[in-house]
Every structure is written in C-alpha cells, then in structure tokens.
Amino acid sequence: APAEGDGRRLLASGIVSSSAALSIDSSLEPASGRALRGRRSSALSACWRCATRPIVVFLLAYLLVNFGATGAMEAYPLLVSRNDSNGLGFHSDELGLSMVPQSITVMLMPFIYPLLTRRVGQKGALYVGITALAVTALCLPMLRHFERRSPMQWVGLCSLSALRGTCGPLIFPAMLILMNGVITEHVGFWNGLASSVAASARAVSPTAFGTLFALGTAAGHAPFPLNVYMPFLLAIVSNLGAALLVATVKTQTAEGEQSPRFASRTRPWTRRRW
C-alpha cells in the first residue's frame, strides 16, 4: 500500500493525474476523520429536516403573526392619541369612537369567514387578512397630513378601522386550521407549544413596538423610515414574513377543506335538505 503523501509525490513526478492523486490521498485519510465528517453531515441534515418540517414552519409563522398583529394593536392608540405632528391628537372619547367600525366588522366576520374560505381557501383567507393589516399599518400614519378632525381625516380613520377589524378574524382562525391540518401526531403537544409561542410573542411585542414608536417620535422629523413609520413597517415585515413561510408549506388537504382528522362524516349544513 502506498505511504502517506504518495499521491502528492506521484503527481509531482508526473506519473499520475491530479484526480488520481486526490483519490490516493483520500483513501489514506484516517477512519476517525471520515467518521467525524459523517457525524457532522448527519447532524446538519437532521437539523435541516427538523427545521423544514411543516409544523415547525407554521410555528415560526404563528410567532411572527402574533408579534406583528399585537404590535400593530399597540401602535394604533399611540398614533391616534399623540398630540403633536407625529400623531392625530384625538381625545380618549374620540379614540373610542374611531374603533366603533372595527367592532362592527369583528361582529360580522364570523358570517363572512366561511363564505370567503369557500372561495379562496384557508391560505387565501390568511393572505387577505395579512394584506388588510399591511394596508392599515401603511396608511394610518398618512392621516397625519390631513387637517385635524376634518371630515376627510375621520373618513380615512373609520375606513381603516373597519379594515383593521378583518385582520384578526381572518388571520388567526386560518393559521390555526392550517396548522392543525399538518399535525399527524402529538396534537396536544403541538397545540400547547403553539399557544406558548403565541403568548411569548404577545408578551414581547408591546414593549418592542412601544420602544420603536418612542424612538421614531423622539427623533423629530427624521427621514422615512426612521420616523413614526418604524413600528408600522415592522408589523408589515413580520406578517409578510409569516405569509412567505406559509406559502412554502404544502398542506395535505385541498384548500378550503378540513383535515381528515377533523372532517365530519355528515354533509355540511348548507347542503342538507330541510
């Protein structure tokens, strides 16, 4: 058998080619090195398989959704009640009045949600909710450029408030239904972990978004996006990231249908003959 470095000496003398010399050297590599590389590659592949599991992807998306949606809820009253050029300067009673359209929309969404999912499916409902949240977060700071308490400002605020009421009733039911559709075992464990992930995101989000709002408004007239837009842009980025993660997962069931574990054996109530 050739000794250590024979491949390099034969290559230098021109007897063998570079590929043959490389194969000779690799064949003389200690077994411990090959075993260590094998263990590293297997560990990396195992971590990759775990990270790309549908339920793990959904957990990360659920964390981003809760973080962004809770942050947008935190930034809304701060913007509306701040009494300078960085806010709308509304009083507490006017703030409550501006949320009336949102309350009406939330009451109507349980009737709209089933009709929407029949058209666009669960993923489509999730995307519609995330789009509504992104539009609301982007347009709310623009209301500062209207005259205070003018009819145009009130119309814009009430319209965005009504649109804001569609976000939660669309995003969270769709996310939970999609998540349960990919769970095949340990249902209680994964749902409990999802609740813990959501609670952690909701606990951190108000502090993070409130700090960003304080930094953006303390800077005075800083250039975009370092001004009052900072918390709203973070909410948009968080929810768009969640939408991209959900888009990478192929659900086991057709869009708009239930998972086989939860599918009822009876016909839907809309198709029954009374």
Short mmCIF file of C-alpha atoms in Angstrom, two decimals:
data_model
loop_
_atom_site.label_atom_id
_atom_site.label_comp_id
_atom_site.label_asym_id
_atom_site.label_seq_id
_atom_site.Cartn_x
_atom_site.Cartn_y
_atom_site.Cartn_z
CA ALA A 1 0.00 0.00 0.00
CA PRO A 2 1.31 3.50 -0.78
CA ALA A 3 2.51 5.55 2.16
CA GLU A 4 1.15 8.91 3.34
CA GLY A 5 1.75 11.61 0.69
CA ASP A 6 2.46 9.17 -2.16
CA GLY A 7 -0.29 10.83 -4.21
CA ARG A 8 1.44 14.20 -3.97
CA ARG A 9 4.87 12.74 -4.89
CA LEU A 10 3.46 10.84 -7.86
CA LEU A 11 1.65 13.99 -9.00
CA ALA A 12 4.91 15.99 -8.76
CA SER A 13 6.80 13.39 -10.82
CA GLY A 14 4.05 13.44 -13.50
CA ILE A 15 3.23 9.73 -13.19
CA VAL A 16 -0.44 10.21 -12.22
CA SER A 17 -3.05 12.89 -12.83
CA SER A 18 -4.41 15.29 -10.21
CA SER A 19 -7.71 13.35 -9.80
CA ALA A 20 -5.85 10.09 -9.25
CA ALA A 21 -3.55 11.73 -6.68
CA LEU A 22 -6.59 13.13 -4.86
CA SER A 23 -8.19 9.69 -4.70
CA ILE A 24 -4.96 8.18 -3.32
CA ASP A 25 -4.75 10.82 -0.57
CA SER A 26 -8.44 10.49 0.33
CA SER A 27 -8.09 6.73 0.59
CA LEU A 28 -5.30 7.23 3.15
CA GLU A 29 -7.44 9.55 5.31
CA PRO A 30 -7.86 8.21 8.85
CA ALA A 31 -11.13 6.47 9.59
CA SER A 32 -11.72 8.76 12.58
CA GLY A 33 -11.77 11.84 10.32
CA ARG A 34 -14.25 10.26 7.94
CA ALA A 35 -16.46 9.23 10.85
CA LEU A 36 -16.35 12.76 12.32
CA ARG A 37 -17.34 14.28 8.98
CA GLY A 38 -20.12 11.71 8.65
CA ARG A 39 -21.49 12.58 12.08
CA ARG A 40 -21.40 16.32 11.29
CA SER A 41 -23.20 15.87 8.00
CA SER A 42 -25.83 13.63 9.59
CA ALA A 43 -26.37 16.14 12.42
CA LEU A 44 -26.74 19.00 9.94
CA SER A 45 -29.17 17.02 7.80
CA ALA A 46 -31.19 16.10 10.89
CA CYS A 47 -31.37 19.77 11.94
CA TRP A 48 -32.42 20.76 8.43
CA ARG A 49 -35.15 18.11 8.33
CA CYS A 50 -36.43 19.32 11.72
CA ALA A 51 -36.37 22.98 10.70
CA THR A 52 -38.21 22.32 7.45
CA ARG A 53 -40.99 20.23 8.99
CA PRO A 54 -44.35 21.83 8.16
CA ILE A 55 -45.37 22.16 11.78
CA VAL A 56 -42.09 23.91 12.69
CA VAL A 57 -42.54 26.33 9.78
CA PHE A 58 -46.09 27.04 10.93
CA LEU A 59 -44.90 27.66 14.49
CA LEU A 60 -42.44 30.27 13.26
CA ALA A 61 -45.13 31.86 11.10
CA TYR A 62 -47.51 31.86 14.06
CA LEU A 63 -44.88 33.63 16.16
CA LEU A 64 -44.40 36.33 13.50
CA VAL A 65 -48.15 36.81 13.06
CA ASN A 66 -48.75 37.28 16.78
CA PHE A 67 -45.75 39.58 17.07
CA GLY A 68 -46.82 41.81 14.18
CA ALA A 69 -50.56 41.87 14.90
CA THR A 70 -50.10 42.67 18.59
CA GLY A 71 -47.56 45.35 17.73
CA ALA A 72 -49.97 46.99 15.30
CA MET A 73 -52.63 47.00 18.03
CA GLU A 74 -50.12 48.67 20.36
CA ALA A 75 -49.11 51.35 17.85
CA TYR A 76 -52.69 52.31 16.87
CA PRO A 77 -53.76 54.17 20.07
CA LEU A 78 -50.28 55.70 20.41
CA LEU A 79 -50.54 57.28 16.98
CA VAL A 80 -54.16 58.39 17.32
CA SER A 81 -53.77 59.98 20.77
CA ARG A 82 -50.34 61.63 20.38
CA ASN A 83 -50.83 65.39 20.37
CA ASP A 84 -48.08 66.70 18.08
CA SER A 85 -47.02 66.43 14.45
CA ASN A 86 -46.33 62.71 14.94
CA GLY A 87 -49.93 61.89 15.91
CA LEU A 88 -53.56 62.70 15.26
CA GLY A 89 -54.22 64.41 18.60
CA PHE A 90 -57.54 62.69 19.37
CA HIS A 91 -59.00 62.59 22.87
CA SER A 92 -59.89 59.34 24.63
CA ASP A 93 -63.58 59.56 23.73
CA GLU A 94 -62.69 60.21 20.07
CA LEU A 95 -60.31 57.26 20.15
CA GLY A 96 -63.12 55.01 21.36
CA LEU A 97 -65.44 56.38 18.70
CA SER A 98 -62.89 55.64 15.98
CA MET A 99 -62.90 51.96 17.00
CA VAL A 100 -66.67 51.54 16.53
CA PRO A 101 -66.32 50.49 12.84
CA GLN A 102 -63.75 47.90 13.88
CA SER A 103 -66.17 46.46 16.45
CA ILE A 104 -68.94 46.18 13.85
CA THR A 105 -66.60 44.42 11.41
CA VAL A 106 -65.47 41.95 14.07
CA MET A 107 -69.12 41.08 14.79
CA LEU A 108 -69.80 40.42 11.10
CA MET A 109 -66.66 38.41 10.32
CA PRO A 110 -67.93 35.05 11.69
CA PHE A 111 -70.56 35.12 8.95
CA ILE A 112 -68.15 36.30 6.24
CA TYR A 113 -65.29 33.94 7.04
CA PRO A 114 -66.95 30.68 5.85
CA LEU A 115 -68.06 32.32 2.61
CA LEU A 116 -64.56 33.63 1.97
CA THR A 117 -62.83 30.32 2.65
CA ARG A 118 -65.10 28.56 0.16
CA ARG A 119 -63.87 30.97 -2.48
CA VAL A 120 -60.17 31.30 -1.70
CA GLY A 121 -59.42 28.56 0.85
CA GLN A 122 -57.71 28.84 4.23
CA LYS A 123 -54.44 30.14 2.81
CA GLY A 124 -56.31 32.71 0.76
CA ALA A 125 -58.15 33.94 3.85
CA LEU A 126 -54.83 34.22 5.66
CA TYR A 127 -53.34 36.25 2.80
CA VAL A 128 -56.38 38.53 2.69
CA GLY A 129 -56.07 39.22 6.43
CA ILE A 130 -52.34 39.91 6.19
CA THR A 131 -52.91 42.22 3.22
CA ALA A 132 -55.58 44.12 5.16
CA LEU A 133 -53.21 44.51 8.11
CA ALA A 134 -50.39 45.71 5.83
CA VAL A 135 -52.62 48.30 4.15
CA THR A 136 -53.89 49.54 7.51
CA ALA A 137 -50.40 49.81 9.01
CA LEU A 138 -49.08 51.64 5.95
CA CYS A 139 -51.95 54.14 5.61
CA LEU A 140 -52.53 55.04 9.27
CA PRO A 141 -49.50 57.34 9.65
CA MET A 142 -50.51 59.12 6.43
CA LEU A 143 -53.60 60.50 8.18
CA ARG A 144 -51.30 62.98 9.96
CA HIS A 145 -51.15 65.03 6.77
CA PHE A 146 -54.89 65.83 6.86
CA GLU A 147 -56.30 68.70 8.85
CA ARG A 148 -57.04 67.60 12.39
CA ARG A 149 -60.58 66.36 13.00
CA SER A 150 -61.54 67.24 9.44
CA PRO A 151 -64.19 65.10 7.67
CA MET A 152 -61.50 63.58 5.42
CA GLN A 153 -59.44 62.51 8.42
CA TRP A 154 -62.46 60.98 10.11
CA VAL A 155 -63.50 59.12 6.94
CA GLY A 156 -59.99 57.75 6.49
CA LEU A 157 -59.69 56.72 10.13
CA CYS A 158 -63.09 55.00 10.22
CA SER A 159 -62.39 53.21 6.94
CA LEU A 160 -59.03 51.92 8.17
CA SER A 161 -60.65 50.95 11.48
CA ALA A 162 -63.22 48.84 9.64
CA LEU A 163 -60.49 47.25 7.52
CA ARG A 164 -58.48 46.61 10.66
CA GLY A 165 -61.39 44.62 12.08
CA THR A 166 -60.96 41.99 9.34
CA CYS A 167 -57.35 41.18 10.24
CA GLY A 168 -57.70 39.13 13.42
CA PRO A 169 -60.85 37.17 12.45
CA LEU A 170 -59.15 36.14 9.18
CA ILE A 171 -55.53 35.58 10.21
CA PHE A 172 -55.78 33.58 13.41
CA PRO A 173 -58.53 31.06 12.53
CA ALA A 174 -56.90 30.37 9.16
CA MET A 175 -53.48 29.93 10.77
CA LEU A 176 -54.79 27.52 13.42
CA ILE A 177 -56.77 25.46 10.88
CA LEU A 178 -53.75 25.20 8.57
CA MET A 179 -51.51 24.30 11.48
CA ASN A 180 -53.79 21.53 12.70
CA GLY A 181 -54.03 20.24 9.14
CA VAL A 182 -50.33 19.31 9.11
CA ILE A 183 -50.24 17.75 12.58
CA THR A 184 -50.35 13.95 12.35
CA GLU A 185 -49.41 13.02 15.93
CA HIS A 186 -48.99 14.55 19.38
CA VAL A 187 -51.80 17.01 18.69
CA GLY A 188 -51.97 18.28 22.27
CA PHE A 189 -48.23 18.87 22.46
CA TRP A 190 -48.05 20.89 19.25
CA ASN A 191 -51.13 22.96 20.05
CA GLY A 192 -49.80 23.69 23.53
CA LEU A 193 -46.45 24.68 22.06
CA ALA A 194 -48.23 26.95 19.56
CA SER A 195 -50.08 28.66 22.43
CA SER A 196 -46.79 29.16 24.28
CA VAL A 197 -45.15 30.60 21.16
CA ALA A 198 -48.07 32.98 20.65
CA ALA A 199 -48.02 34.07 24.30
CA SER A 200 -44.28 34.77 24.14
CA ALA A 201 -44.69 36.89 21.01
CA ARG A 202 -47.60 38.81 22.54
CA ALA A 203 -45.60 39.43 25.71
CA VAL A 204 -42.57 40.87 23.90
CA SER A 205 -44.39 42.74 21.13
CA PRO A 206 -45.88 45.73 23.08
CA THR A 207 -42.52 46.63 24.58
CA ALA A 208 -40.72 46.35 21.25
CA PHE A 209 -43.28 48.36 19.28
CA GLY A 210 -43.73 50.95 22.01
CA THR A 211 -39.96 51.47 22.12
CA LEU A 212 -39.81 51.87 18.35
CA PHE A 213 -42.67 54.39 18.45
CA ALA A 214 -40.89 56.37 21.16
CA LEU A 215 -37.64 56.38 19.21
CA GLY A 216 -39.35 57.36 15.97
CA THR A 217 -41.27 60.25 17.51
CA ALA A 218 -38.39 61.46 19.71
CA ALA A 219 -36.23 61.96 16.63
CA GLY A 220 -38.49 64.77 15.47
CA HIS A 221 -38.70 64.95 11.71
CA ALA A 222 -36.32 62.10 10.92
CA PRO A 223 -36.34 60.77 7.35
CA PHE A 224 -38.51 57.84 6.37
CA PRO A 225 -38.47 55.08 7.67
CA LEU A 226 -36.77 56.22 10.88
CA ASN A 227 -39.74 58.31 11.98
CA VAL A 228 -43.19 57.34 13.25
CA TYR A 229 -43.46 54.70 10.50
CA MET A 230 -40.96 52.37 12.22
CA PRO A 231 -43.40 50.27 14.30
CA PHE A 232 -45.90 50.04 11.47
CA LEU A 233 -43.26 48.88 8.99
CA LEU A 234 -42.10 46.25 11.48
CA ALA A 235 -45.67 44.95 11.69
CA ILE A 236 -45.83 44.74 7.89
CA VAL A 237 -42.50 42.92 7.63
CA SER A 238 -43.46 40.43 10.36
CA ASN A 239 -46.75 39.50 8.73
CA LEU A 240 -45.31 39.32 5.22
CA GLY A 241 -42.61 37.01 6.53
CA ALA A 242 -45.31 34.79 8.02
CA ALA A 243 -47.15 34.75 4.68
CA LEU A 244 -43.98 33.69 2.85
CA LEU A 245 -43.38 30.88 5.36
CA VAL A 246 -46.94 29.60 4.98
CA ALA A 247 -46.63 29.74 1.19
CA THR A 248 -43.67 27.32 1.33
CA VAL A 249 -45.72 24.60 3.06
CA LYS A 250 -47.87 22.26 1.02
CA THR A 251 -50.92 21.34 3.05
CA GLN A 252 -52.17 17.77 2.94
CA THR A 253 -55.75 18.73 2.18
CA ALA A 254 -57.23 20.78 -0.60
CA GLU A 255 -57.68 24.45 0.03
CA GLY A 256 -60.84 25.22 1.94
CA GLU A 257 -61.26 21.64 3.19
CA GLN A 258 -60.75 20.27 6.67
CA SER A 259 -58.02 17.91 7.70
CA PRO A 260 -59.06 14.22 7.58
CA ARG A 261 -58.73 14.02 11.36
CA PHE A 262 -61.41 16.67 11.86
CA ALA A 263 -63.61 16.05 8.83
CA SER A 264 -67.21 15.28 9.72
CA ARG A 265 -68.91 12.22 8.31
CA THR A 266 -72.09 14.18 7.77
CA ARG A 267 -72.78 16.56 4.96
CA PRO A 268 -72.28 20.31 5.55
CA TRP A 269 -75.33 22.00 6.95
CA THR A 270 -75.66 24.21 3.86
CA ARG A 271 -76.23 21.13 1.69
CA ARG A 272 -78.79 19.39 3.83
CA ARG A 273 -82.38 19.33 2.79
CA TRP A 274 -84.60 20.68 5.50
#
